[in-house]
């Protein structure tokens, strides 16, 4: 069996993706210049999806897509924008989580949350002064919630100057799947989430907070597991298009994040 490179789409992965691809439909009330079936033939959905994955994995510009392999780069980007507006990438992430939950089981008991900043030199939305660059350059922050094994459950994008504490409620409310009723889950986080406001938000959503204290206390009854979310951030950074945000609009960057999250979920259950 030939080895599938990280930027290639295997047949097994495509079997899971194809049913979720948005179908092109003509509106009965619309006025069209061409008759049905006329004009240039649409690109094959698999070729479009492979082009998007290639950009996500390699980090190349959209215009730098190899034409001999993927065809028109502008057409691939056009389909990308069309699919994200129809919620395809979020649906793909949700489908991956569902299959992972059925085959392995989501570790709802142990969850962790954290944020990670990226540079955003060309972004026009959800950006702010990056503290790691002493506020001289703009950046964005990726807030992530994962289960006990690092599978992404929720993510949001904000400006780099937004503190983690101010976004903990939004991250917990943006979970892709409905969390089943069970024993109280633990939520682990670093010292950036310490404080009364964050504790109240965590407790109000049914979590037992496992937040590191700014002042060390001995004899704590739990072992912090926040390193799990840091591992997941490193998985996202393997997608080179996410290392530096060159997408101008927030929805484009979020769509790439959703696709990366979907690939992480699918790779947990199948060798894609």
PDB file of C-alpha atoms in Angstrom:
ATOM      1  CA  UNK A   1       0.000   0.000   0.000  1.00  0.00           C
ATOM      2  CA  UNK A   2       1.450   3.343  -1.085  1.00  0.00           C
ATOM      3  CA  UNK A   3       2.076   5.869   1.658  1.00  0.00           C
ATOM      4  CA  UNK A   4      -0.286   8.840   1.604  1.00  0.00           C
ATOM      5  CA  UNK A   5       1.484  12.153   2.061  1.00  0.00           C
ATOM      6  CA  UNK A   6       0.083  14.671   4.515  1.00  0.00           C
ATOM      7  CA  UNK A   7      -1.193  16.968   1.734  1.00  0.00           C
ATOM      8  CA  UNK A   8      -2.913  14.153  -0.174  1.00  0.00           C
ATOM      9  CA  UNK A   9      -6.486  12.930   0.275  1.00  0.00           C
ATOM     10  CA  UNK A  10      -6.792   9.170   0.569  1.00  0.00           C
ATOM     11  CA  UNK A  11      -9.712   7.234  -0.888  1.00  0.00           C
ATOM     12  CA  UNK A  12     -10.847   6.285   2.608  1.00  0.00           C
ATOM     13  CA  UNK A  13     -10.937   9.925   3.684  1.00  0.00           C
ATOM     14  CA  UNK A  14     -12.742  10.977   0.521  1.00  0.00           C
ATOM     15  CA  UNK A  15     -15.491   8.423   1.167  1.00  0.00           C
ATOM     16  CA  UNK A  16     -16.234  10.301   4.378  1.00  0.00           C
ATOM     17  CA  UNK A  17     -15.970  13.758   2.826  1.00  0.00           C
ATOM     18  CA  UNK A  18     -17.938  13.293  -0.396  1.00  0.00           C
ATOM     19  CA  UNK A  19     -21.451  12.991   1.153  1.00  0.00           C
ATOM     20  CA  UNK A  20     -20.950  16.349   2.906  1.00  0.00           C
ATOM     21  CA  UNK A  21     -19.897  18.320  -0.188  1.00  0.00           C
ATOM     22  CA  UNK A  22     -22.503  21.035  -0.938  1.00  0.00           C
ATOM     23  CA  UNK A  23     -24.463  20.290  -4.104  1.00  0.00           C
ATOM     24  CA  UNK A  24     -24.896  22.922  -6.775  1.00  0.00           C
ATOM     25  CA  UNK A  25     -28.562  23.628  -7.393  1.00  0.00           C
ATOM     26  CA  UNK A  26     -30.374  25.994  -9.692  1.00  0.00           C
ATOM     27  CA  UNK A  27     -33.044  28.213  -8.259  1.00  0.00           C
ATOM     28  CA  UNK A  28     -36.403  27.867  -9.983  1.00  0.00           C
ATOM     29  CA  UNK A  29     -36.963  31.613  -9.706  1.00  0.00           C
ATOM     30  CA  UNK A  30     -33.498  32.566 -10.932  1.00  0.00           C
ATOM     31  CA  UNK A  31     -32.719  34.030 -14.345  1.00  0.00           C
ATOM     32  CA  UNK A  32     -29.717  32.421 -16.045  1.00  0.00           C
ATOM     33  CA  UNK A  33     -27.907  33.386 -19.237  1.00  0.00           C
ATOM     34  CA  UNK A  34     -26.911  29.806 -20.025  1.00  0.00           C
ATOM     35  CA  UNK A  35     -29.120  26.791 -20.454  1.00  0.00           C
ATOM     36  CA  UNK A  36     -28.674  23.882 -18.016  1.00  0.00           C
ATOM     37  CA  UNK A  37     -25.500  21.987 -18.888  1.00  0.00           C
ATOM     38  CA  UNK A  38     -24.044  24.827 -20.942  1.00  0.00           C
ATOM     39  CA  UNK A  39     -20.778  26.654 -20.406  1.00  0.00           C
ATOM     40  CA  UNK A  40     -17.596  25.392 -18.788  1.00  0.00           C
ATOM     41  CA  UNK A  41     -17.860  22.165 -16.834  1.00  0.00           C
ATOM     42  CA  UNK A  42     -17.532  22.588 -13.054  1.00  0.00           C
ATOM     43  CA  UNK A  43     -14.404  21.343 -11.331  1.00  0.00           C
ATOM     44  CA  UNK A  44     -14.482  17.905  -9.781  1.00  0.00           C
ATOM     45  CA  UNK A  45     -15.239  18.256  -6.041  1.00  0.00           C
ATOM     46  CA  UNK A  46     -12.393  15.934  -5.098  1.00  0.00           C
ATOM     47  CA  UNK A  47      -9.870  18.023  -7.005  1.00  0.00           C
ATOM     48  CA  UNK A  48     -11.155  21.143  -5.259  1.00  0.00           C
ATOM     49  CA  UNK A  49     -10.956  19.521  -1.832  1.00  0.00           C
ATOM     50  CA  UNK A  50      -7.462  18.200  -2.520  1.00  0.00           C
ATOM     51  CA  UNK A  51      -6.381  21.707  -3.504  1.00  0.00           C
ATOM     52  CA  UNK A  52      -7.733  23.154  -0.253  1.00  0.00           C
ATOM     53  CA  UNK A  53      -5.961  20.474   1.805  1.00  0.00           C
ATOM     54  CA  UNK A  54      -2.748  21.141  -0.145  1.00  0.00           C
ATOM     55  CA  UNK A  55      -2.901  24.842   0.762  1.00  0.00           C
ATOM     56  CA  UNK A  56      -3.685  24.045   4.399  1.00  0.00           C
ATOM     57  CA  UNK A  57      -0.840  21.560   4.756  1.00  0.00           C
ATOM     58  CA  UNK A  58       1.914  23.291   2.787  1.00  0.00           C
ATOM     59  CA  UNK A  59       1.030  26.907   3.607  1.00  0.00           C
ATOM     60  CA  UNK A  60       1.417  28.064   0.011  1.00  0.00           C
ATOM     61  CA  UNK A  61      -0.511  30.995  -1.411  1.00  0.00           C
ATOM     62  CA  UNK A  62      -3.766  30.237  -3.153  1.00  0.00           C
ATOM     63  CA  UNK A  63      -2.327  31.549  -6.418  1.00  0.00           C
ATOM     64  CA  UNK A  64       0.674  29.226  -6.043  1.00  0.00           C
ATOM     65  CA  UNK A  65      -1.388  26.035  -6.360  1.00  0.00           C
ATOM     66  CA  UNK A  66       0.160  23.784  -9.041  1.00  0.00           C
ATOM     67  CA  UNK A  67      -2.033  24.339 -12.086  1.00  0.00           C
ATOM     68  CA  UNK A  68      -1.124  21.030 -13.705  1.00  0.00           C
ATOM     69  CA  UNK A  69      -2.479  19.195 -10.660  1.00  0.00           C
ATOM     70  CA  UNK A  70      -5.393  21.270  -9.371  1.00  0.00           C
ATOM     71  CA  UNK A  71      -6.379  23.436 -12.309  1.00  0.00           C
ATOM     72  CA  UNK A  72      -7.350  27.061 -11.819  1.00  0.00           C
ATOM     73  CA  UNK A  73      -6.235  28.363  -8.416  1.00  0.00           C
ATOM     74  CA  UNK A  74      -8.879  31.097  -8.458  1.00  0.00           C
ATOM     75  CA  UNK A  75     -11.579  28.475  -9.019  1.00  0.00           C
ATOM     76  CA  UNK A  76     -10.352  26.431  -6.053  1.00  0.00           C
ATOM     77  CA  UNK A  77     -10.474  29.530  -3.852  1.00  0.00           C
ATOM     78  CA  UNK A  78     -13.928  30.391  -5.184  1.00  0.00           C
ATOM     79  CA  UNK A  79     -15.214  26.959  -4.196  1.00  0.00           C
ATOM     80  CA  UNK A  80     -13.507  27.327  -0.816  1.00  0.00           C
ATOM     81  CA  UNK A  81     -15.396  30.554  -0.134  1.00  0.00           C
ATOM     82  CA  UNK A  82     -18.652  29.032  -1.352  1.00  0.00           C
ATOM     83  CA  UNK A  83     -18.301  25.926   0.801  1.00  0.00           C
ATOM     84  CA  UNK A  84     -17.441  27.833   3.961  1.00  0.00           C
ATOM     85  CA  UNK A  85     -20.566  29.988   3.557  1.00  0.00           C
ATOM     86  CA  UNK A  86     -22.628  26.798   3.403  1.00  0.00           C
ATOM     87  CA  UNK A  87     -21.012  25.462   6.583  1.00  0.00           C
ATOM     88  CA  UNK A  88     -19.216  22.548   4.948  1.00  0.00           C
ATOM     89  CA  UNK A  89     -16.021  22.683   7.009  1.00  0.00           C
ATOM     90  CA  UNK A  90     -17.871  22.930  10.307  1.00  0.00           C
ATOM     91  CA  UNK A  91     -20.074  19.995   9.265  1.00  0.00           C
ATOM     92  CA  UNK A  92     -16.969  17.985   8.396  1.00  0.00           C
ATOM     93  CA  UNK A  93     -15.512  18.663  11.837  1.00  0.00           C
ATOM     94  CA  UNK A  94     -18.793  17.682  13.507  1.00  0.00           C
ATOM     95  CA  UNK A  95     -18.982  14.460  11.472  1.00  0.00           C
ATOM     96  CA  UNK A  96     -15.423  13.581  12.449  1.00  0.00           C
ATOM     97  CA  UNK A  97     -16.217  14.138  16.109  1.00  0.00           C
ATOM     98  CA  UNK A  98     -19.326  11.961  15.861  1.00  0.00           C
ATOM     99  CA  UNK A  99     -17.404   9.054  14.337  1.00  0.00           C
ATOM    100  CA  UNK A 100     -14.619   9.456  16.869  1.00  0.00           C
ATOM    101  CA  UNK A 101     -17.192   9.410  19.663  1.00  0.00           C
ATOM    102  CA  UNK A 102     -18.783   6.231  18.294  1.00  0.00           C
ATOM    103  CA  UNK A 103     -15.520   4.345  17.787  1.00  0.00           C
ATOM    104  CA  UNK A 104     -13.297   5.614  20.596  1.00  0.00           C
ATOM    105  CA  UNK A 105     -15.489   7.731  22.843  1.00  0.00           C
ATOM    106  CA  UNK A 106     -14.890  11.399  23.635  1.00  0.00           C
ATOM    107  CA  UNK A 107     -13.128  11.831  26.973  1.00  0.00           C
ATOM    108  CA  UNK A 108     -15.585  14.387  28.340  1.00  0.00           C
ATOM    109  CA  UNK A 109     -14.407  13.763  31.909  1.00  0.00           C
ATOM    110  CA  UNK A 110     -11.068  15.548  31.466  1.00  0.00           C
ATOM    111  CA  UNK A 111     -11.133  18.715  29.378  1.00  0.00           C
ATOM    112  CA  UNK A 112      -8.616  21.527  29.057  1.00  0.00           C
ATOM    113  CA  UNK A 113      -8.635  24.998  27.532  1.00  0.00           C
ATOM    114  CA  UNK A 114      -5.946  27.412  26.400  1.00  0.00           C
ATOM    115  CA  UNK A 115      -5.161  30.086  23.828  1.00  0.00           C
ATOM    116  CA  UNK A 116      -2.354  30.441  21.301  1.00  0.00           C
ATOM    117  CA  UNK A 117      -1.312  33.596  19.451  1.00  0.00           C
ATOM    118  CA  UNK A 118      -0.343  33.812  15.782  1.00  0.00           C
ATOM    119  CA  UNK A 119       0.925  36.680  13.680  1.00  0.00           C
ATOM    120  CA  UNK A 120      -1.625  38.227  11.318  1.00  0.00           C
ATOM    121  CA  UNK A 121       0.118  40.744   9.045  1.00  0.00           C
ATOM    122  CA  UNK A 122      -2.660  40.916   6.421  1.00  0.00           C
ATOM    123  CA  UNK A 123      -5.779  40.279   8.495  1.00  0.00           C
ATOM    124  CA  UNK A 124      -8.544  42.878   8.529  1.00  0.00           C
ATOM    125  CA  UNK A 125     -10.879  41.313  11.084  1.00  0.00           C
ATOM    126  CA  UNK A 126     -10.466  39.986  14.658  1.00  0.00           C
ATOM    127  CA  UNK A 127      -6.927  41.257  15.076  1.00  0.00           C
ATOM    128  CA  UNK A 128      -5.224  43.271  17.766  1.00  0.00           C
ATOM    129  CA  UNK A 129      -1.790  44.318  19.009  1.00  0.00           C
ATOM    130  CA  UNK A 130       0.263  41.205  19.679  1.00  0.00           C
ATOM    131  CA  UNK A 131       1.779  41.276  23.195  1.00  0.00           C
ATOM    132  CA  UNK A 132       4.623  38.990  22.098  1.00  0.00           C
ATOM    133  CA  UNK A 133       5.660  41.676  19.577  1.00  0.00           C
ATOM    134  CA  UNK A 134       5.364  44.425  22.218  1.00  0.00           C
ATOM    135  CA  UNK A 135       2.141  45.577  20.582  1.00  0.00           C
ATOM    136  CA  UNK A 136       3.868  46.819  17.425  1.00  0.00           C
ATOM    137  CA  UNK A 137       2.325  44.233  15.096  1.00  0.00           C
ATOM    138  CA  UNK A 138      -1.136  42.755  14.767  1.00  0.00           C
ATOM    139  CA  UNK A 139      -1.985  39.210  15.670  1.00  0.00           C
ATOM    140  CA  UNK A 140      -4.849  36.827  16.338  1.00  0.00           C
ATOM    141  CA  UNK A 141      -5.464  34.309  19.092  1.00  0.00           C
ATOM    142  CA  UNK A 142      -6.865  30.799  18.756  1.00  0.00           C
ATOM    143  CA  UNK A 143      -8.832  29.696  21.834  1.00  0.00           C
ATOM    144  CA  UNK A 144      -9.195  25.926  22.021  1.00  0.00           C
ATOM    145  CA  UNK A 145     -11.111  23.417  24.147  1.00  0.00           C
ATOM    146  CA  UNK A 146     -10.098  19.744  23.937  1.00  0.00           C
ATOM    147  CA  UNK A 147     -11.068  16.454  25.534  1.00  0.00           C
ATOM    148  CA  UNK A 148      -8.812  14.274  27.659  1.00  0.00           C
ATOM    149  CA  UNK A 149      -6.917  12.965  24.613  1.00  0.00           C
ATOM    150  CA  UNK A 150      -6.498  16.287  22.836  1.00  0.00           C
ATOM    151  CA  UNK A 151      -9.352  16.005  20.337  1.00  0.00           C
ATOM    152  CA  UNK A 152     -10.654  19.537  19.606  1.00  0.00           C
ATOM    153  CA  UNK A 153     -14.181  20.175  20.861  1.00  0.00           C
ATOM    154  CA  UNK A 154     -14.455  23.937  20.427  1.00  0.00           C
ATOM    155  CA  UNK A 155     -12.459  26.853  19.056  1.00  0.00           C
ATOM    156  CA  UNK A 156     -12.909  30.565  18.495  1.00  0.00           C
ATOM    157  CA  UNK A 157     -10.698  33.298  17.023  1.00  0.00           C
ATOM    158  CA  UNK A 158     -10.138  36.710  18.603  1.00  0.00           C
ATOM    159  CA  UNK A 159      -7.593  39.483  18.500  1.00  0.00           C
ATOM    160  CA  UNK A 160      -4.233  38.752  20.080  1.00  0.00           C
ATOM    161  CA  UNK A 161      -4.857  41.387  22.753  1.00  0.00           C
ATOM    162  CA  UNK A 162      -7.910  39.598  24.174  1.00  0.00           C
ATOM    163  CA  UNK A 163      -7.119  37.917  27.476  1.00  0.00           C
ATOM    164  CA  UNK A 164      -7.940  34.244  27.936  1.00  0.00           C
ATOM    165  CA  UNK A 165     -10.176  34.975  30.923  1.00  0.00           C
ATOM    166  CA  UNK A 166     -12.490  37.158  28.857  1.00  0.00           C
ATOM    167  CA  UNK A 167     -13.091  34.356  26.327  1.00  0.00           C
ATOM    168  CA  UNK A 168     -13.570  31.310  28.553  1.00  0.00           C
ATOM    169  CA  UNK A 169     -17.375  31.583  28.413  1.00  0.00           C
ATOM    170  CA  UNK A 170     -17.408  31.896  24.614  1.00  0.00           C
ATOM    171  CA  UNK A 171     -15.155  28.860  24.195  1.00  0.00           C
ATOM    172  CA  UNK A 172     -17.253  26.678  26.494  1.00  0.00           C
ATOM    173  CA  UNK A 173     -20.455  27.746  24.725  1.00  0.00           C
ATOM    174  CA  UNK A 174     -19.072  26.958  21.246  1.00  0.00           C
ATOM    175  CA  UNK A 175     -18.711  23.183  21.708  1.00  0.00           C
ATOM    176  CA  UNK A 176     -19.511  21.484  18.402  1.00  0.00           C
ATOM    177  CA  UNK A 177     -21.334  18.492  19.927  1.00  0.00           C
ATOM    178  CA  UNK A 178     -23.854  18.470  22.745  1.00  0.00           C
ATOM    179  CA  UNK A 179     -22.142  17.272  25.887  1.00  0.00           C
ATOM    180  CA  UNK A 180     -23.941  14.273  27.422  1.00  0.00           C
ATOM    181  CA  UNK A 181     -25.217  14.415  30.971  1.00  0.00           C
ATOM    182  CA  UNK A 182     -22.757  12.604  33.197  1.00  0.00           C
ATOM    183  CA  UNK A 183     -20.566  13.133  36.223  1.00  0.00           C
ATOM    184  CA  UNK A 184     -19.165  16.617  36.639  1.00  0.00           C
ATOM    185  CA  UNK A 185     -16.345  17.072  34.088  1.00  0.00           C
ATOM    186  CA  UNK A 186     -13.066  18.705  35.041  1.00  0.00           C
ATOM    187  CA  UNK A 187     -11.761  21.735  33.166  1.00  0.00           C
ATOM    188  CA  UNK A 188      -8.019  22.282  33.370  1.00  0.00           C
ATOM    189  CA  UNK A 189      -6.335  25.565  32.517  1.00  0.00           C
ATOM    190  CA  UNK A 190      -3.193  27.528  33.251  1.00  0.00           C
ATOM    191  CA  UNK A 191      -2.764  30.489  35.584  1.00  0.00           C
ATOM    192  CA  UNK A 192      -4.178  32.868  32.991  1.00  0.00           C
ATOM    193  CA  UNK A 193      -7.654  31.586  33.865  1.00  0.00           C
ATOM    194  CA  UNK A 194      -7.251  32.109  37.604  1.00  0.00           C
ATOM    195  CA  UNK A 195      -9.591  34.593  39.245  1.00  0.00           C
ATOM    196  CA  UNK A 196     -13.140  34.872  40.487  1.00  0.00           C
ATOM    197  CA  UNK A 197     -14.840  35.852  37.165  1.00  0.00           C
ATOM    198  CA  UNK A 198     -13.389  32.859  35.302  1.00  0.00           C
ATOM    199  CA  UNK A 199     -14.198  30.504  38.170  1.00  0.00           C
ATOM    200  CA  UNK A 200     -17.824  31.640  38.136  1.00  0.00           C
ATOM    201  CA  UNK A 201     -18.120  31.113  34.376  1.00  0.00           C
ATOM    202  CA  UNK A 202     -16.645  27.618  34.661  1.00  0.00           C
ATOM    203  CA  UNK A 203     -18.845  26.606  37.593  1.00  0.00           C
ATOM    204  CA  UNK A 204     -22.003  28.006  35.989  1.00  0.00           C
ATOM    205  CA  UNK A 205     -21.510  25.646  33.025  1.00  0.00           C
ATOM    206  CA  UNK A 206     -21.252  22.543  35.157  1.00  0.00           C
ATOM    207  CA  UNK A 207     -17.471  22.121  35.243  1.00  0.00           C
ATOM    208  CA  UNK A 208     -15.212  21.443  38.192  1.00  0.00           C
ATOM    209  CA  UNK A 209     -12.374  23.964  37.752  1.00  0.00           C
ATOM    210  CA  UNK A 210      -8.829  22.637  37.773  1.00  0.00           C
ATOM    211  CA  UNK A 211      -7.099  25.965  37.246  1.00  0.00           C
ATOM    212  CA  UNK A 212      -3.498  26.487  38.296  1.00  0.00           C
ATOM    213  CA  UNK A 213      -3.175  29.068  41.029  1.00  0.00           C
ATOM    214  CA  UNK A 214      -0.994  32.126  40.729  1.00  0.00           C
ATOM    215  CA  UNK A 215       0.159  31.409  44.262  1.00  0.00           C
ATOM    216  CA  UNK A 216       1.256  27.822  44.683  1.00  0.00           C
ATOM    217  CA  UNK A 217      -0.765  25.781  47.141  1.00  0.00           C
ATOM    218  CA  UNK A 218       0.308  22.472  48.573  1.00  0.00           C
ATOM    219  CA  UNK A 219      -1.834  19.415  48.858  1.00  0.00           C
ATOM    220  CA  UNK A 220      -4.126  20.008  45.877  1.00  0.00           C
ATOM    221  CA  UNK A 221      -6.305  16.932  45.263  1.00  0.00           C
ATOM    222  CA  UNK A 222      -5.854  16.840  41.465  1.00  0.00           C
ATOM    223  CA  UNK A 223      -3.087  16.659  38.907  1.00  0.00           C
ATOM    224  CA  UNK A 224      -3.183  19.348  36.263  1.00  0.00           C
ATOM    225  CA  UNK A 225      -3.704  18.058  32.712  1.00  0.00           C
ATOM    226  CA  UNK A 226      -3.465  21.338  30.819  1.00  0.00           C
ATOM    227  CA  UNK A 227      -0.520  20.015  28.789  1.00  0.00           C
ATOM    228  CA  UNK A 228      -3.031  18.115  26.638  1.00  0.00           C
ATOM    229  CA  UNK A 229      -4.372  21.282  25.011  1.00  0.00           C
ATOM    230  CA  UNK A 230      -0.817  22.470  24.381  1.00  0.00           C
ATOM    231  CA  UNK A 231      -0.171  19.266  22.439  1.00  0.00           C
ATOM    232  CA  UNK A 232      -3.279  19.949  20.349  1.00  0.00           C
ATOM    233  CA  UNK A 233      -2.035  23.455  19.572  1.00  0.00           C
ATOM    234  CA  UNK A 234       1.164  21.862  18.274  1.00  0.00           C
ATOM    235  CA  UNK A 235      -0.954  19.597  16.042  1.00  0.00           C
ATOM    236  CA  UNK A 236      -2.637  22.675  14.579  1.00  0.00           C
ATOM    237  CA  UNK A 237       0.754  24.268  13.974  1.00  0.00           C
ATOM    238  CA  UNK A 238       1.707  21.339  11.738  1.00  0.00           C
ATOM    239  CA  UNK A 239      -0.726  22.802   9.227  1.00  0.00           C
ATOM    240  CA  UNK A 240       1.588  25.458   7.846  1.00  0.00           C
ATOM    241  CA  UNK A 241      -1.236  27.703   6.627  1.00  0.00           C
ATOM    242  CA  UNK A 242      -2.181  28.261  10.284  1.00  0.00           C
ATOM    243  CA  UNK A 243       1.273  29.205  11.589  1.00  0.00           C
ATOM    244  CA  UNK A 244       0.925  32.765  10.292  1.00  0.00           C
ATOM    245  CA  UNK A 245      -2.523  34.081   9.483  1.00  0.00           C
ATOM    246  CA  UNK A 246      -2.504  35.536   5.977  1.00  0.00           C
ATOM    247  CA  UNK A 247      -6.274  35.258   5.518  1.00  0.00           C
ATOM    248  CA  UNK A 248      -7.851  38.709   5.537  1.00  0.00           C
ATOM    249  CA  UNK A 249     -11.285  37.630   6.711  1.00  0.00           C
ATOM    250  CA  UNK A 250     -12.132  35.783   9.894  1.00  0.00           C
ATOM    251  CA  UNK A 251     -14.477  33.265   8.281  1.00  0.00           C
ATOM    252  CA  UNK A 252     -11.728  32.084   5.906  1.00  0.00           C
ATOM    253  CA  UNK A 253      -9.286  31.541   8.747  1.00  0.00           C
ATOM    254  CA  UNK A 254     -11.935  29.807  10.854  1.00  0.00           C
ATOM    255  CA  UNK A 255     -12.800  27.513   7.932  1.00  0.00           C
ATOM    256  CA  UNK A 256      -9.163  26.427   7.682  1.00  0.00           C
ATOM    257  CA  UNK A 257      -9.125  25.814  11.434  1.00  0.00           C
ATOM    258  CA  UNK A 258     -12.301  23.732  11.162  1.00  0.00           C
ATOM    259  CA  UNK A 259     -10.772  21.664   8.370  1.00  0.00           C
ATOM    260  CA  UNK A 260      -7.629  21.087  10.436  1.00  0.00           C
ATOM    261  CA  UNK A 261      -9.767  20.072  13.425  1.00  0.00           C
ATOM    262  CA  UNK A 262     -11.705  17.658  11.207  1.00  0.00           C
ATOM    263  CA  UNK A 263      -8.494  16.041   9.945  1.00  0.00           C
ATOM    264  CA  UNK A 264      -7.243  15.654  13.525  1.00  0.00           C
ATOM    265  CA  UNK A 265     -10.498  13.904  14.476  1.00  0.00           C
ATOM    266  CA  UNK A 266     -10.549  11.603  11.442  1.00  0.00           C
ATOM    267  CA  UNK A 267      -6.911  10.596  11.946  1.00  0.00           C
ATOM    268  CA  UNK A 268      -7.829   9.321  15.403  1.00  0.00           C
ATOM    269  CA  UNK A 269     -10.121   6.665  13.927  1.00  0.00           C
ATOM    270  CA  UNK A 270      -8.755   5.934  10.441  1.00  0.00           C
ATOM    271  CA  UNK A 271      -5.373   6.048   8.648  1.00  0.00           C
ATOM    272  CA  UNK A 272      -6.304   8.891   6.304  1.00  0.00           C
TER     273      UNK A 272
END
